[in-house]
Coordinates of C-alpha atoms in Angstrom, one line a residue:
M7 CA -29.9 47.2 23.5
A8 CA -33.4 45.8 24.1
C9 CA -36.1 48.3 25.2
F10 CA -38.4 47.5 28.2
R11 CA -42.1 48.0 28.6
R12 CA -43.4 50.3 31.3
S13 CA -47.1 51.1 31.2
G14 CA -47.0 51.2 27.4
T15 CA -44.1 53.6 27.2
R16 CA -40.4 53.1 26.5
D17 CA -37.6 54.0 28.8
F18 CA -33.9 54.2 28.0
G19 CA -32.9 55.1 31.6
G20 CA -29.8 53.9 33.5
F21 CA -29.4 50.2 34.3
G22 CA -28.7 50.8 37.9
A23 CA -32.1 52.3 38.6
R24 CA -33.9 49.8 36.5
R25 CA -32.7 46.8 38.5
E26 CA -34.8 47.9 41.5
R27 CA -37.9 48.7 39.3
L28 CA -37.5 45.4 37.6
F29 CA -38.2 43.3 40.7
A30 CA -40.8 45.8 42.0
G31 CA -43.0 44.6 39.1
R32 CA -42.7 47.9 37.2
W33 CA -40.7 46.3 34.4
G34 CA -41.5 43.4 32.1
A35 CA -40.1 41.7 29.1
P36 CA -40.0 43.7 25.8
R37 CA -42.9 43.2 23.4
G38 CA -42.4 39.9 21.4
M39 CA -39.8 38.5 23.9
N40 CA -40.4 35.4 25.9
D41 CA -40.1 35.7 29.7
K42 CA -37.4 33.0 29.8
V43 CA -35.4 34.6 27.1
F44 CA -35.7 37.9 28.9
A45 CA -34.5 36.3 32.2
L46 CA -31.5 34.8 30.5
I47 CA -30.6 38.1 28.9
A48 CA -31.0 39.9 32.3
L49 CA -28.7 37.4 33.9
M50 CA -26.1 37.8 31.2
L51 CA -26.2 41.6 31.6
G52 CA -25.8 41.4 35.3
F53 CA -29.3 42.7 36.3
L54 CA -30.0 39.9 38.7
Q55 CA -27.3 40.1 41.4
A56 CA -28.7 41.3 44.7
P57 CA -32.0 43.4 44.5
A58 CA -34.5 40.5 44.9
P59 CA -33.4 39.4 48.4
A60 CA -33.3 43.0 49.6
M61 CA -36.8 43.7 48.2
A62 CA -38.2 40.5 49.7
A63 CA -36.9 41.7 53.0
R64 CA -38.8 44.9 52.6
G65 CA -42.0 43.0 51.8
A66 CA -42.2 44.3 48.3
A67 CA -44.9 42.6 46.2
L68 CA -43.6 40.8 43.1
P69 CA -45.5 40.2 39.9
P70 CA -46.2 36.6 38.8
V71 CA -43.1 36.6 36.5
A72 CA -40.8 38.3 39.0
P73 CA -40.4 35.3 41.4
R74 CA -38.6 33.3 38.7
F75 CA -36.2 36.3 38.2
A76 CA -35.7 36.5 42.0
A77 CA -34.9 32.8 42.2
A78 CA -32.4 33.1 39.4
S79 CA -30.8 36.1 41.2
L80 CA -29.9 33.9 44.2
V81 CA -27.5 31.8 42.1
P82 CA -23.9 32.7 42.9
T83 CA -21.5 33.7 40.2
L84 CA -20.4 30.7 38.3
D85 CA -16.9 29.5 38.7
F86 CA -15.5 26.6 36.7
W87 CA -12.2 26.5 38.5
P88 CA -13.1 23.4 40.7
F89 CA -13.3 21.4 37.5
R90 CA -9.7 22.3 36.8
G91 CA -8.2 20.9 40.0
G92 CA -9.9 22.7 43.0
D93 CA -9.4 26.0 44.6
R94 CA -6.8 28.2 43.0
R95 CA -5.3 29.0 46.4
T96 CA -5.0 25.4 47.6
A97 CA -4.3 23.5 44.3
K98 CA -0.9 22.0 44.2
P99 CA 1.1 21.6 41.0
Y100 CA 1.3 18.0 39.7
K101 CA 3.2 16.1 37.0
L102 CA 2.4 13.0 35.0
S103 CA 5.2 10.5 34.4
I104 CA 5.0 7.7 31.9
A105 CA 7.7 5.2 31.7
V106 CA 9.1 4.8 28.2
P107 CA 10.2 1.2 27.4
P108 CA 13.8 0.8 26.3
P109 CA 14.3 0.3 22.5
A110 CA 14.2 -3.2 21.4
R111 CA 17.6 -4.8 21.0
A112 CA 18.4 -6.4 17.6
Q113 CA 19.0 -10.1 17.6
P114 CA 22.7 -11.0 17.6
L115 CA 23.9 -11.9 14.2
P116 CA 25.0 -15.5 13.4
R117 CA 28.5 -16.5 12.8
V118 CA 29.7 -16.2 9.2
Q119 CA 32.1 -18.9 8.0
G120 CA 34.4 -18.9 5.0
D121 CA 36.9 -16.6 3.2
A122 CA 36.0 -13.0 3.8
S123 CA 36.6 -12.1 0.2
R124 CA 33.9 -14.5 -1.1
P125 CA 30.2 -13.7 -1.6
L126 CA 27.9 -14.5 1.3
V127 CA 25.0 -17.1 1.2
V128 CA 22.6 -17.1 4.1
I129 CA 20.7 -20.4 4.6
D130 CA 17.4 -20.2 6.5
A131 CA 16.1 -23.4 8.1
G132 CA 12.4 -22.8 8.1
H133 CA 10.2 -22.8 11.3
G134 CA 11.7 -23.8 14.6
G135 CA 11.0 -23.4 18.3
I136 CA 7.3 -23.1 19.0
D137 CA 6.6 -23.5 15.3
P138 CA 7.1 -27.1 14.3
G139 CA 5.9 -26.6 10.7
A140 CA 4.6 -29.6 8.8
G141 CA 5.0 -33.1 10.0
N142 CA 4.7 -36.9 9.4
A143 CA 3.2 -38.5 12.5
E144 CA 3.9 -42.1 11.2
L145 CA 7.7 -41.4 10.9
G146 CA 7.8 -38.9 13.8
L147 CA 9.2 -36.2 11.6
R148 CA 8.7 -32.4 12.1
E149 CA 9.6 -29.9 9.5
K150 CA 11.6 -27.7 11.8
D151 CA 14.0 -30.6 12.5
V152 CA 14.3 -31.7 8.9
T153 CA 14.9 -28.2 7.6
L154 CA 17.7 -27.7 10.2
K155 CA 19.5 -30.9 9.2
V156 CA 19.2 -30.0 5.5
A157 CA 20.4 -26.4 6.1
Q158 CA 23.4 -27.7 8.0
A159 CA 24.2 -30.2 5.1
I160 CA 24.0 -27.3 2.6
R161 CA 26.3 -25.2 4.7
D162 CA 28.9 -27.9 5.0
A163 CA 28.8 -28.6 1.2
L164 CA 29.2 -24.9 0.4
L165 CA 32.1 -24.4 2.8
A166 CA 33.8 -27.4 1.4
S167 CA 33.7 -25.9 -2.1
G168 CA 35.6 -22.8 -0.8
R169 CA 33.7 -20.6 -3.3
V170 CA 31.4 -18.7 -0.8
R171 CA 30.9 -17.7 2.8
V172 CA 27.9 -19.2 4.6
A173 CA 25.7 -18.2 7.6
L174 CA 22.7 -19.9 9.0
T175 CA 19.8 -17.9 10.4
R176 CA 19.4 -20.5 13.1
D177 CA 21.7 -23.3 14.0
D178 CA 19.5 -24.7 16.8
D179 CA 15.8 -25.1 17.6
R180 CA 14.8 -21.5 18.0
Y181 CA 11.8 -19.5 16.7
L182 CA 12.3 -16.5 14.4
V183 CA 9.6 -14.3 12.9
L184 CA 9.6 -14.1 9.1
R185 CA 11.0 -10.5 8.9
E186 CA 13.9 -11.5 11.2
R187 CA 14.9 -14.3 8.8
Y188 CA 15.5 -12.1 5.8
G189 CA 16.4 -9.2 8.1
I190 CA 19.5 -11.2 9.3
A191 CA 20.6 -11.7 5.7
R192 CA 20.2 -8.0 5.0
R193 CA 22.1 -7.0 8.1
L194 CA 24.9 -9.4 7.1
K195 CA 24.8 -7.8 3.5
A196 CA 24.3 -11.3 2.0
D197 CA 24.4 -11.9 -1.7
L198 CA 21.9 -14.7 -1.8
F199 CA 19.2 -16.0 0.6
I200 CA 17.8 -19.5 0.5
S201 CA 15.0 -20.5 2.9
I202 CA 14.6 -24.3 3.3
H203 CA 11.2 -25.8 3.8
C204 CA 9.2 -29.1 3.4
D205 CA 5.7 -29.1 2.1
S206 CA 2.7 -31.2 3.3
V207 CA -0.9 -31.7 2.2
G208 CA -3.7 -33.7 3.6
A209 CA -5.0 -36.9 2.1
G210 CA -8.2 -35.2 1.0
A211 CA -6.1 -32.8 -1.2
G212 CA -4.2 -35.5 -3.0
G213 CA -1.5 -35.7 -0.3
A214 CA -0.6 -39.3 -1.0
G215 CA 0.3 -38.4 -4.6
A216 CA 2.0 -35.1 -4.0
T217 CA 5.7 -35.4 -4.5
G218 CA 8.8 -33.6 -5.6
A219 CA 10.7 -30.5 -4.7
S220 CA 10.0 -27.0 -6.0
A221 CA 11.5 -23.5 -5.7
Y222 CA 9.5 -20.3 -5.1
T223 CA 10.4 -16.7 -5.9
L224 CA 8.5 -13.5 -5.0
S225 CA 5.5 -12.3 -6.9
E226 CA 2.4 -10.5 -5.7
V227 CA 0.3 -12.9 -7.8
A228 CA 0.6 -16.6 -7.2
S229 CA 1.5 -18.7 -10.3
D230 CA -1.1 -21.3 -9.4
K231 CA -3.5 -22.5 -6.7
E232 CA -0.9 -24.7 -5.0
A233 CA 1.5 -21.8 -4.8
A234 CA -1.2 -19.6 -3.3
R235 CA -2.0 -22.3 -0.7
L236 CA 1.6 -22.7 0.3
A237 CA 2.1 -18.9 0.6
A238 CA -1.0 -18.7 2.8
R239 CA 0.3 -21.5 5.1
E240 CA 3.9 -20.2 5.3
N241 CA 2.8 -16.6 5.9
K242 CA 0.9 -17.7 9.0
A243 CA 4.0 -18.7 10.8
D244 CA 4.2 -15.3 12.6
A245 CA 0.6 -15.7 14.0
I246 CA 2.0 -18.4 16.3
S247 CA 3.8 -15.7 18.3
G248 CA 0.8 -13.4 18.2
L249 CA 2.1 -11.1 15.5
H250 CA -0.7 -10.3 12.9
P251 CA 0.5 -9.6 9.4
S252 CA -1.0 -6.0 9.7
E253 CA 1.3 -5.4 12.6
A254 CA 4.5 -6.3 10.8
G255 CA 5.3 -2.7 10.1
A256 CA 5.6 -0.5 7.0
D257 CA 8.9 -2.1 6.0
I258 CA 6.9 -5.4 5.3
S259 CA 3.3 -4.6 4.5
S260 CA 4.0 -1.6 2.2
I261 CA 6.9 -3.0 0.2
L262 CA 5.9 -2.6 -3.4
I263 CA 7.3 -4.4 -6.4
D264 CA 8.7 -1.5 -8.3
L265 CA 11.6 -0.8 -10.7
T266 CA 14.2 -0.9 -7.9
Q267 CA 13.1 -4.5 -7.0
R268 CA 12.7 -5.8 -10.5
E269 CA 16.4 -6.6 -10.8
T270 CA 16.3 -8.5 -7.5
M271 CA 13.3 -10.5 -8.7
N272 CA 15.0 -11.4 -12.0
A273 CA 18.1 -12.6 -10.2
S274 CA 16.0 -14.7 -7.8
A275 CA 14.1 -16.3 -10.8
G276 CA 17.4 -16.9 -12.5
F277 CA 18.8 -18.8 -9.5
A278 CA 15.6 -20.8 -9.1
R279 CA 15.9 -22.0 -12.8
L280 CA 19.6 -22.9 -12.1
L281 CA 18.7 -24.9 -9.1
G282 CA 16.1 -26.8 -11.0
R283 CA 18.6 -27.6 -13.7
E284 CA 21.2 -28.8 -11.3
A285 CA 18.9 -30.7 -9.0
R286 CA 16.9 -32.7 -11.6
P287 CA 19.5 -35.5 -12.0
L288 CA 20.0 -35.8 -8.2
M289 CA 16.5 -35.6 -6.6
P290 CA 12.8 -35.8 -7.4
L291 CA 11.3 -32.5 -8.6
K292 CA 7.9 -31.3 -9.5
P293 CA 7.3 -30.8 -13.3
N294 CA 6.7 -27.1 -12.7
F295 CA 9.7 -26.7 -10.5
H296 CA 9.9 -22.8 -10.4
R297 CA 6.8 -21.2 -9.0
M298 CA 5.9 -17.7 -7.8
A299 CA 3.9 -16.5 -4.7
S300 CA 3.7 -13.6 -2.3
L301 CA 5.8 -15.2 0.4
M302 CA 6.7 -12.9 3.3
V303 CA 10.1 -14.4 3.9
L304 CA 11.2 -13.4 0.3
K305 CA 10.3 -9.7 0.6
A306 CA 13.7 -8.3 1.0
P307 CA 13.7 -5.7 -1.8
D308 CA 17.5 -5.8 -2.5
L309 CA 18.5 -9.4 -1.9
P310 CA 18.0 -12.3 -4.4
S311 CA 15.9 -14.9 -2.5
I312 CA 14.2 -18.2 -3.0
L313 CA 12.2 -20.6 -0.9
F314 CA 13.2 -24.2 -1.5
E315 CA 10.5 -26.7 -0.8
T316 CA 12.6 -29.9 -0.7
G317 CA 9.8 -32.3 -0.8
Y318 CA 6.5 -33.5 0.9
L319 CA 6.6 -34.9 4.4
S320 CA 3.1 -36.1 3.7
N321 CA 4.5 -38.4 1.1
P322 CA 6.2 -41.5 2.5
Q323 CA 8.9 -41.7 -0.2
D324 CA 9.7 -38.0 0.0
A325 CA 9.8 -38.1 3.8
A326 CA 12.2 -41.1 3.8
F327 CA 14.4 -39.3 1.3
L328 CA 14.5 -36.1 3.3
D329 CA 15.3 -37.9 6.5
S330 CA 18.2 -39.9 5.0
R331 CA 21.8 -38.9 4.9
E332 CA 21.9 -39.7 1.1
G333 CA 18.8 -37.4 0.5
R334 CA 20.3 -34.5 2.4
H335 CA 23.6 -34.9 0.5
A336 CA 21.8 -34.8 -2.8
I337 CA 19.9 -31.6 -1.8
A338 CA 23.2 -30.0 -0.6
E339 CA 25.0 -31.0 -3.8
S340 CA 22.2 -29.5 -5.9
V341 CA 22.4 -26.2 -4.1
K342 CA 26.2 -26.1 -4.2
R343 CA 26.3 -26.6 -8.0
A344 CA 23.6 -23.9 -8.5
V345 CA 25.4 -21.4 -6.2
E346 CA 28.7 -21.9 -8.0
V347 CA 27.1 -21.2 -11.4
H348 CA 25.1 -18.3 -10.1
F349 CA 28.2 -16.4 -8.8
A350 CA 30.3 -17.4 -11.8
R351 CA 27.8 -15.7 -14.0
A352 CA 27.6 -12.7 -11.8
L353 CA 31.4 -12.4 -11.9
A354 CA 31.5 -12.7 -15.6
A355 CA 28.9 -10.0 -16.1
R356 CA 30.9 -7.4 -14.2

């Protein structure tokens, strides 16, 4: 405990008596201690509670430092309770309620057609609804309409073969985010996923000369600049609905290509090569038909998947081919042949 000066002597008397002498000017701060520090210590120790007003009433003379102590002694006992909701005696209990939104309902699954014992192929007509995709203004073509007609033609050809079951992710003009597209296929426990698209490039990027179909499989590294461009364009489809790629969730953004996905990627690449072989006699293809890119719609880790770019709407010949019944029949026949060989090989490998 600090010692106090009194006429050059030290006193270790009781605190009760010293409170009176303190404000009578008979006590000061200890040697080497600042007056403000002394006042603070005195307040903390409870020295300054009531004596100053009583002494002032008696007309006692206070030394120059004492008035500051006396003013401090008039401050009532601090109580922080008001900051916690008011007077303890009058405060009423309260509760905070926050409405929790109901869990999002999964989209209804599309109808599956075909023999239940057959493998299932899910055909995805790209774009749709508020997302028109690419287009050809001169011919009045929109990618979402062309891909739906092509997907329906492929469905009809596959069902006619009787070798597989078929489902479409959309059978009308509706919008689906990318993860819903392959999510539908996974929920249906599909054996193969084919996403149908049409490409388009501007005149400044050689659009008039770009022609031919191509197939894409998943890779974190694009096989060439055109593959990287197409992946960037197709992956932006979700932004139309306000969904940023970073908000897609861990099931999309953190899927890594590891050993468990390697078999799926190999099966996807094998089907893409088959499709190129079967389609070459029937429709125009790009010389490097099979390409690779980081396409969001292909990121199902356990489902062989390809994105089939059936041609360029920016090219007049390709656009006319895609919009014709003969062209859609040729595309559907190419896919049917490739699908039959793909599952025949899978059956033989068992």
